[in-house]
Tab-separated table of C-alpha atoms and ligand atoms in Angstrom:
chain	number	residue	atom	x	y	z
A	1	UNK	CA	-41.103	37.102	-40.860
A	2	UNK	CA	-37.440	37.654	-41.336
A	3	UNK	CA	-35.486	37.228	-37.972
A	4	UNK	CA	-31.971	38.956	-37.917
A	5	UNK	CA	-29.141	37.082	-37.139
A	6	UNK	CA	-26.099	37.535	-34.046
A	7	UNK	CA	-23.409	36.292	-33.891
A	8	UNK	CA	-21.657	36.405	-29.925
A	9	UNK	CA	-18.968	34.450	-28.769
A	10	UNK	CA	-19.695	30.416	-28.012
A	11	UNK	CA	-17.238	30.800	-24.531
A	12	UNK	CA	-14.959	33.253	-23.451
A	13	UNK	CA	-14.882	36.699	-22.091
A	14	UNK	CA	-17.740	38.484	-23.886
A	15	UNK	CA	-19.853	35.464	-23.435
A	16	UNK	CA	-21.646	36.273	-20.012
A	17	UNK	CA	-21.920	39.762	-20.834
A	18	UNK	CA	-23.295	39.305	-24.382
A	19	UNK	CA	-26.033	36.926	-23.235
A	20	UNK	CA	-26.806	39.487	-20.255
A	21	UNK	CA	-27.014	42.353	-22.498
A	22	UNK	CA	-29.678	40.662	-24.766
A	23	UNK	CA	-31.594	39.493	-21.330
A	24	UNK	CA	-31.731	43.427	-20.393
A	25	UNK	CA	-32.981	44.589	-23.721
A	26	UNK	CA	-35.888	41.843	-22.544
A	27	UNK	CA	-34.931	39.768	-25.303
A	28	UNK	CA	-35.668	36.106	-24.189
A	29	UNK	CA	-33.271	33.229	-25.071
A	30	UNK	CA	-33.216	29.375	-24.098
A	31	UNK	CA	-29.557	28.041	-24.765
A	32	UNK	CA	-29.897	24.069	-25.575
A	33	UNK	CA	-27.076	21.780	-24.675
A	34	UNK	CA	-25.286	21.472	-28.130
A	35	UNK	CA	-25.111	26.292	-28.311
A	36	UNK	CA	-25.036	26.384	-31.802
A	37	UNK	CA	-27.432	28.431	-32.032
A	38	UNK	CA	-30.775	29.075	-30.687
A	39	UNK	CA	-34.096	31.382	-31.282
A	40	UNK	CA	-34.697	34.321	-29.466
A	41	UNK	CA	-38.379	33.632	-27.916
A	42	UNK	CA	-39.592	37.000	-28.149
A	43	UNK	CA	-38.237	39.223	-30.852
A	44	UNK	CA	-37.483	38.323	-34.404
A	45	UNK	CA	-33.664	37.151	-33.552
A	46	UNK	CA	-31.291	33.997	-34.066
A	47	UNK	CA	-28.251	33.882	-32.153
A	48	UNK	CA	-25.291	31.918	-33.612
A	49	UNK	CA	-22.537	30.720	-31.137
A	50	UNK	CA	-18.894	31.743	-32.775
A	51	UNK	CA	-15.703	31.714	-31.882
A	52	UNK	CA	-14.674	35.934	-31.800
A	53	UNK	CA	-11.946	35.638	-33.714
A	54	UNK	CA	-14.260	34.162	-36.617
A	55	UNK	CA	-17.372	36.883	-35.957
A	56	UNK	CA	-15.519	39.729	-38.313
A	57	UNK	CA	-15.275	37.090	-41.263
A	58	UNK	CA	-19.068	35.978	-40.667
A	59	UNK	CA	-19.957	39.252	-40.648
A	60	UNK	CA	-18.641	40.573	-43.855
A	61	UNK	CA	-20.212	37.345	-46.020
A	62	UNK	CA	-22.944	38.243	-44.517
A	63	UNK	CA	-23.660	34.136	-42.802
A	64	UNK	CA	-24.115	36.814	-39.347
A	65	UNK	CA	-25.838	40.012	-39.972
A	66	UNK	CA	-25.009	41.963	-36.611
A	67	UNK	CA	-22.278	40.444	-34.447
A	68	UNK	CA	-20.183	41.509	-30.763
A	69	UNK	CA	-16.867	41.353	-30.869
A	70	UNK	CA	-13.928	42.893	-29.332
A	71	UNK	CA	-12.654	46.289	-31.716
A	72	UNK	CA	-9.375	44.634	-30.997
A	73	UNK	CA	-10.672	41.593	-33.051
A	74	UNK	CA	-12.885	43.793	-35.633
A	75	UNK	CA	-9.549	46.074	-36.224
A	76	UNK	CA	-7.265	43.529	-36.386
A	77	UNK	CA	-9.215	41.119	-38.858
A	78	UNK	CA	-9.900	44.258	-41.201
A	79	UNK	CA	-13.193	42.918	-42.834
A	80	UNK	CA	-15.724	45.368	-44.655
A	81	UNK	CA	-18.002	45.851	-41.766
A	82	UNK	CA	-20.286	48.626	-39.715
A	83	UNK	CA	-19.378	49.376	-35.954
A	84	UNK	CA	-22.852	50.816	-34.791
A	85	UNK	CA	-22.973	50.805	-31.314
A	86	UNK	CA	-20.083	50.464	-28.403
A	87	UNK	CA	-21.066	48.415	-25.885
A	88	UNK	CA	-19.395	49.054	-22.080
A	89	UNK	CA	-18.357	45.768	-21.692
A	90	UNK	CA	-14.705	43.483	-22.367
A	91	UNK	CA	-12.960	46.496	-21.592
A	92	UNK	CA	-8.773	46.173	-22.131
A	93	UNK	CA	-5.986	47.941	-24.015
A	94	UNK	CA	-3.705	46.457	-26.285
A	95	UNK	CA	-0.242	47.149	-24.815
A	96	UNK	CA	3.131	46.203	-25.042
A	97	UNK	CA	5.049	45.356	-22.206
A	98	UNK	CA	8.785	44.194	-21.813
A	99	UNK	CA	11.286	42.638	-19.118
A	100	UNK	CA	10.403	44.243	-15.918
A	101	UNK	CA	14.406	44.534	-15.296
A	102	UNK	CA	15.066	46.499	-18.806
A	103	UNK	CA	15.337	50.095	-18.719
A	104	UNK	CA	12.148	52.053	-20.600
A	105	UNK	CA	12.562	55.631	-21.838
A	106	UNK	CA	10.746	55.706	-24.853
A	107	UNK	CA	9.306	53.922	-28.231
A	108	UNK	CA	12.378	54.444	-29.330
A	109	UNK	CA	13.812	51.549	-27.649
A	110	UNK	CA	11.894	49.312	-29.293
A	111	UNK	CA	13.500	50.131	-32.729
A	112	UNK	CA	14.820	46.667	-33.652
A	113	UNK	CA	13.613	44.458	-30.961
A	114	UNK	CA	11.552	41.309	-31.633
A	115	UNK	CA	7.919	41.544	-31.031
A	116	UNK	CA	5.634	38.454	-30.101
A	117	UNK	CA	2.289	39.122	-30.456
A	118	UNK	CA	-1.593	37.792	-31.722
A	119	UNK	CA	-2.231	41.429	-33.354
A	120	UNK	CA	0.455	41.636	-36.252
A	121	UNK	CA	-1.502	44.302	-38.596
A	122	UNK	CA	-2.397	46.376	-35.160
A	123	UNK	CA	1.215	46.422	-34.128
A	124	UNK	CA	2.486	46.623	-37.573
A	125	UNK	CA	0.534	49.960	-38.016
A	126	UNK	CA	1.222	51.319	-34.632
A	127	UNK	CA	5.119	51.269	-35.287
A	128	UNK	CA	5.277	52.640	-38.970
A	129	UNK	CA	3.252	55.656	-37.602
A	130	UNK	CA	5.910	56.031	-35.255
A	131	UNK	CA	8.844	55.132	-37.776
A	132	UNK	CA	9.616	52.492	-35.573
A	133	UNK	CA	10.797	49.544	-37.096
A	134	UNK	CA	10.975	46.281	-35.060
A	135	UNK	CA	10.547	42.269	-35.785
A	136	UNK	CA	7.357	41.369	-35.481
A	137	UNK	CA	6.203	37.055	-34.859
A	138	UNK	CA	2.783	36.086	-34.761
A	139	UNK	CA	2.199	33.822	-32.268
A	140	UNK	CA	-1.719	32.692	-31.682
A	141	UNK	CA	-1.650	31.829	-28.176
A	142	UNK	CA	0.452	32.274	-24.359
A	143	UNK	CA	1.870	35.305	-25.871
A	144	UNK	CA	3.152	36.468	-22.089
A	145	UNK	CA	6.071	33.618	-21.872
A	146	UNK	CA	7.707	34.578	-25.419
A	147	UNK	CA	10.244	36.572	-23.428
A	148	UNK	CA	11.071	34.255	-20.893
A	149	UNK	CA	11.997	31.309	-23.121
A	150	UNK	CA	13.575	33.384	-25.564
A	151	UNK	CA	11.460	33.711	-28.736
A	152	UNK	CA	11.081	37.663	-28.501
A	153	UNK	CA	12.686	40.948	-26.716
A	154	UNK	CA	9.079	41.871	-25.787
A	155	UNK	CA	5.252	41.246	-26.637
A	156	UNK	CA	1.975	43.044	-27.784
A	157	UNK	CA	-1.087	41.347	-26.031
A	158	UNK	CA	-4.128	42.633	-24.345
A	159	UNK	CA	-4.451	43.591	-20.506
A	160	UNK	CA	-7.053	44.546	-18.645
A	161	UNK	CA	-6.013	44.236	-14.800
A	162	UNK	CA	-2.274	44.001	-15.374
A	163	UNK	CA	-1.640	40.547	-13.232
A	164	UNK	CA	-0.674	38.142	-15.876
A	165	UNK	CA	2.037	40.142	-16.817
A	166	UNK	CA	3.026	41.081	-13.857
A	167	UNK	CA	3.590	37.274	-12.927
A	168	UNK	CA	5.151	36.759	-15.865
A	169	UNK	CA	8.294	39.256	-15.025
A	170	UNK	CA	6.962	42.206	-17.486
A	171	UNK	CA	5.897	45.298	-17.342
A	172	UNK	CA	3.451	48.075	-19.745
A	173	UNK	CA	5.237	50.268	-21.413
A	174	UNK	CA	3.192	51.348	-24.363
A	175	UNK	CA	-0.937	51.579	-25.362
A	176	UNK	CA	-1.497	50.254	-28.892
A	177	UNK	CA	-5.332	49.957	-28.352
A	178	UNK	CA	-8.259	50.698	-25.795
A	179	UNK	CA	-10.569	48.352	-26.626
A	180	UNK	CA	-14.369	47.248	-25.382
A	181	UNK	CA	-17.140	45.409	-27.240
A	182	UNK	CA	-18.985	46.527	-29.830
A	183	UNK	CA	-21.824	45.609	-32.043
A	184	UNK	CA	-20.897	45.587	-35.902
A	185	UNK	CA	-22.796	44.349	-38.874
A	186	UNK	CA	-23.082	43.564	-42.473
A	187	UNK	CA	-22.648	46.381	-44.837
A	188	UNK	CA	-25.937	45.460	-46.855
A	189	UNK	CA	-28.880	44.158	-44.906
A	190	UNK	CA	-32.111	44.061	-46.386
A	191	UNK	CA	-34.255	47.031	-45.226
A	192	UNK	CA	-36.296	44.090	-42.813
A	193	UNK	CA	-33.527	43.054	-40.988
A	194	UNK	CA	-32.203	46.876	-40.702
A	195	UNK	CA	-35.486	47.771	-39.660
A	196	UNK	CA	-35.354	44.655	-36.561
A	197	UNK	CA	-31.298	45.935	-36.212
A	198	UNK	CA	-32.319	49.535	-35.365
A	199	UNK	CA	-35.456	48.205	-32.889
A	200	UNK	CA	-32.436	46.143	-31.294
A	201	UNK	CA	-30.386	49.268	-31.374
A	202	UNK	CA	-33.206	51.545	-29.679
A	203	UNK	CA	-33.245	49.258	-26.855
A	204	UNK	CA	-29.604	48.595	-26.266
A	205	UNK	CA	-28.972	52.641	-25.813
A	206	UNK	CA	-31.258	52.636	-23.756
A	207	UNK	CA	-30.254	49.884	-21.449
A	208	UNK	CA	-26.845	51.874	-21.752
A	209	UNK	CA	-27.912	55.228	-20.795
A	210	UNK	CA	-29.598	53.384	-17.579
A	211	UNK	CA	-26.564	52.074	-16.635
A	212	UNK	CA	-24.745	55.256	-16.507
A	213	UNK	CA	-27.071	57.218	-14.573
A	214	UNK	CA	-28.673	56.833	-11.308
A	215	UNK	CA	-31.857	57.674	-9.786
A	216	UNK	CA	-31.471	60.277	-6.777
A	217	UNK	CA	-34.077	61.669	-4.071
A	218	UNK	CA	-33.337	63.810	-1.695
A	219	UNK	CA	-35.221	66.509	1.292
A	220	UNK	CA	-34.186	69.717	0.820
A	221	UNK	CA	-34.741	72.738	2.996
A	222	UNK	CA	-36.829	75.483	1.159
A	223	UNK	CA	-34.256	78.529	1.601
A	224	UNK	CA	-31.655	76.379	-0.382
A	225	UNK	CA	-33.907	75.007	-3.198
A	226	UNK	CA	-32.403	77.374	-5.788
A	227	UNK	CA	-28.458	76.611	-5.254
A	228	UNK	CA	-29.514	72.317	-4.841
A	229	UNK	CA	-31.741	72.555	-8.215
A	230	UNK	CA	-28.339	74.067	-9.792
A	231	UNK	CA	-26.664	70.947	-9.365
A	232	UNK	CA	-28.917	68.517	-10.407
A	233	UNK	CA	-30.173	69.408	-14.173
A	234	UNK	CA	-31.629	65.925	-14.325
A	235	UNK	CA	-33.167	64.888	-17.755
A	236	UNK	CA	-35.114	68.038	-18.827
A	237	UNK	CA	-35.539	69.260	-15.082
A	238	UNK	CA	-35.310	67.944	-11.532
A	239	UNK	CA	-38.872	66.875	-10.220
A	240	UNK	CA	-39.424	69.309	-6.860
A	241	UNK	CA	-42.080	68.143	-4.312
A	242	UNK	CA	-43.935	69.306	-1.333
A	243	UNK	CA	-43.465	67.541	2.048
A	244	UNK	CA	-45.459	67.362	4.732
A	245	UNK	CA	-43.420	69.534	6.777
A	246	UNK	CA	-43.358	72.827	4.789
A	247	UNK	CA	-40.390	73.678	5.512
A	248	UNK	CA	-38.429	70.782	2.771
A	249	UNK	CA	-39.181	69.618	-0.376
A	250	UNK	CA	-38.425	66.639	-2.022
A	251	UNK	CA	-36.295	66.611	-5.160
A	252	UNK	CA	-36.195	63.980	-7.548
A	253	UNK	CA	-33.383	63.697	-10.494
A	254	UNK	CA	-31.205	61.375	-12.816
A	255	UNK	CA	-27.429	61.685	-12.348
A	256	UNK	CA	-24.723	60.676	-14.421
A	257	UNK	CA	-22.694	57.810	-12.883
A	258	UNK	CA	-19.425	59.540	-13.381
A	259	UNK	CA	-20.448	62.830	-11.580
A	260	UNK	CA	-22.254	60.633	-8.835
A	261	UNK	CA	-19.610	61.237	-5.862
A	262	UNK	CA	-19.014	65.041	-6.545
A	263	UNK	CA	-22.847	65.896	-6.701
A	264	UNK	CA	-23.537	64.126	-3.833
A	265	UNK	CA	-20.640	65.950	-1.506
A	266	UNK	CA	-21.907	69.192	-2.746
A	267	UNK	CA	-25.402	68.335	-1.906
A	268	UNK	CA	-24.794	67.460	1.395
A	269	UNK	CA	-22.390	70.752	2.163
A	270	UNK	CA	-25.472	72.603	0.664
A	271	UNK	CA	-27.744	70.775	3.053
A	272	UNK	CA	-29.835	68.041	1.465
A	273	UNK	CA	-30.593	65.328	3.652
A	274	UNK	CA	-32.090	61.514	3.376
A	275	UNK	CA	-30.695	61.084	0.112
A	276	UNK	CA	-31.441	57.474	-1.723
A	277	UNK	CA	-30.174	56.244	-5.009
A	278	UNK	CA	-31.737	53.853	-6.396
A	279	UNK	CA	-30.460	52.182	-10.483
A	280	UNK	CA	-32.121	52.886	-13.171
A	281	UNK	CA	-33.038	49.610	-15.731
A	282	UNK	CA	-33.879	51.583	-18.686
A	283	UNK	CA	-33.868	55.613	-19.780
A	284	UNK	CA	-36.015	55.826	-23.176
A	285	UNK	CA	-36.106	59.668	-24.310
B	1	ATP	P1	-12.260	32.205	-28.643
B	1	ATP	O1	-12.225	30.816	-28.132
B	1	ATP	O2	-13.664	32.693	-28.910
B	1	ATP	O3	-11.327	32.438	-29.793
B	1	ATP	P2	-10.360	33.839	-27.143
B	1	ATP	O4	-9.581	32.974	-26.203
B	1	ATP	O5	-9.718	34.309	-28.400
B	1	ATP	O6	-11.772	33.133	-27.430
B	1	ATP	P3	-11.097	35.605	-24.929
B	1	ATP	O7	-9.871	35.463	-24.072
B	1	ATP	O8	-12.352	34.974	-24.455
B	1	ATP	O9	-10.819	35.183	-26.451
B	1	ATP	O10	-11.311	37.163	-25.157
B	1	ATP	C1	-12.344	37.650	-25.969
B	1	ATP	C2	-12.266	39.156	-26.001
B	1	ATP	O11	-12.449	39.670	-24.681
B	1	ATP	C3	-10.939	39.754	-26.446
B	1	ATP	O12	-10.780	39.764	-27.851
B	1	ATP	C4	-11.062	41.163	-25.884
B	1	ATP	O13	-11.829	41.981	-26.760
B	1	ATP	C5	-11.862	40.968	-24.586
B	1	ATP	N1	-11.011	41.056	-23.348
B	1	ATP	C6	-11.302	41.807	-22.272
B	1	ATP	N2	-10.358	41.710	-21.335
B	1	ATP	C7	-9.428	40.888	-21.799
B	1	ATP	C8	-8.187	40.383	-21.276
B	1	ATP	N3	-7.717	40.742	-20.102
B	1	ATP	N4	-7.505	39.500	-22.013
B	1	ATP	C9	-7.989	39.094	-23.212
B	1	ATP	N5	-9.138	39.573	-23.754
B	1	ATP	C10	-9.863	40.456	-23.076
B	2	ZN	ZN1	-10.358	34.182	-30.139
């Protein structure tokens, strides 16, 4: 039987969370000392260690047939490849900061300045959309120090919490990029390996969905069933049963993550008590 191949990163940020990702779709991998690659135990899948910046190129010749990788990475390298699913994870933003003791009013003050950065094409594009023009140098690695020893005006590099800049002396100033990992493949698998992609697919979505939703119970007084059912659409509908005390019911639902604090206050002022949330590993509709 065919067995489709991934390609993740060998070590680095996505590493953890790539590996975790396969272990909640219940795919079962043993990584041997030399993480090359390795078999998946139980579903058709080979998993080939990379380094990221190498997964877009892999990807197009078609040596990887699905890979994750940051869209920083997959838009930067510009290979012919298929993003089919974002995954939630390696969040950042490509951004470019400057001097945190120059004055910032707008992209216009970057017109002429010298830009270090990893991401040429990225921040090429970004500043001839804004008829900007400005000096870019590649640099591959330590991007943040190119202002303090003098080799650019300012940089283009990712972030994600803000600190490394901030220790070296710079500050955000502009958003080139919001970035997170995402699964891409090969433009022309062979209707097997599409078929083991899109079974891979199936159960990554619905690992996602879980993750964004909770589980919630909660006793309700009878007299405000109606207005508590309101809030809490659920999947298709809230589950509503009896208690032993007649007087309450117990409702059941599934709540969107990013609602979660807002239901729950209005629940409460309505009058639900004893409410438990409990996660959710998968949601398969
Ligand atoms: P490799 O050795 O594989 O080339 P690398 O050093 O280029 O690794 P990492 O620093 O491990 O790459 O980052 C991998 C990806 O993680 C980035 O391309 C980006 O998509 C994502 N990422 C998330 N947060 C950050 C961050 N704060 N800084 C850098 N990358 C981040
Ligand atoms: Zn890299």
């Amino acid at each position: 039987m065919d067995k489709l191949k991934i390609a993740i990163q060998k070590s680095g940020r996505l590493y953890e969370d790539s590996i975790k990702m396969l272990k909640d779709c219940s795919i079962e991998i043993n990584i041997g000392i030399d993480k090359l690659k390795t078999t998946a135990m139980n579903f058709p899948l080979e998993i080939l260690f990379l380094r990221d910046d190498d997964i877009p190129q892999y990807l197009e010749d078609g040596v990887a047939d699905i890979g994750i990788v940051g869209k920083n990475v997959l838009l930067e390298k510009r290979k012919k490849i298929k993003i089919k699913e974002t995954l939630g994870f390696g969040k950042c933003r490509l951004s470019i900061a400057i001097p945190k003791s120059s004055k910032y009013h707008d992209i216009e003050d970057l017109h002429g300045k010298k830009i270090a950065t990893s991401y040429p094409f990225l921040v090429q594009e970004f500043f001839m959309e804004r008829c900007i023009s400005a000096e870019i140098h590649e640099i591959s690695g330590a991007v943040e120090i190119a202002p303090g020893i003098g080799l650019a005006d300012c940089i283009c590099d990712l972030v994600s919490s803000g600190s490394t800049l901030f220790m070296n002396g710079l500050k955000e100033v502009e958003t080139v990029l919001q970035s997170e990992a995402v699964l891409a493949s090969h433009l022309n698998l062979c209707s097997s390996k599409n078929i083991i992609m899109d079974k891979l697919l199936f159960r990554i979505r619905a690992v996602k969905r879980a993750k964004n939703n909770k589980y919630i119970l909660l006793n309700v007084p009878n007299d405000r069933l109606d207005k508590i059912i309101s809030y809490l659409p659920g999947i298709k509908s809230p589950v509503i049963l009896p208690l032993a005390n007649s007087e309450c019911s117990a409702v059941h639902s599934v709540v969107n993550e990013n609602d979660f604090w807002g239901i729950i206050e209005n629940l409460k002022s309505l009058g639900a008590q004893d409410i438990l949330v409990l996660p959710i590993e998968k949601i398969v509709l």
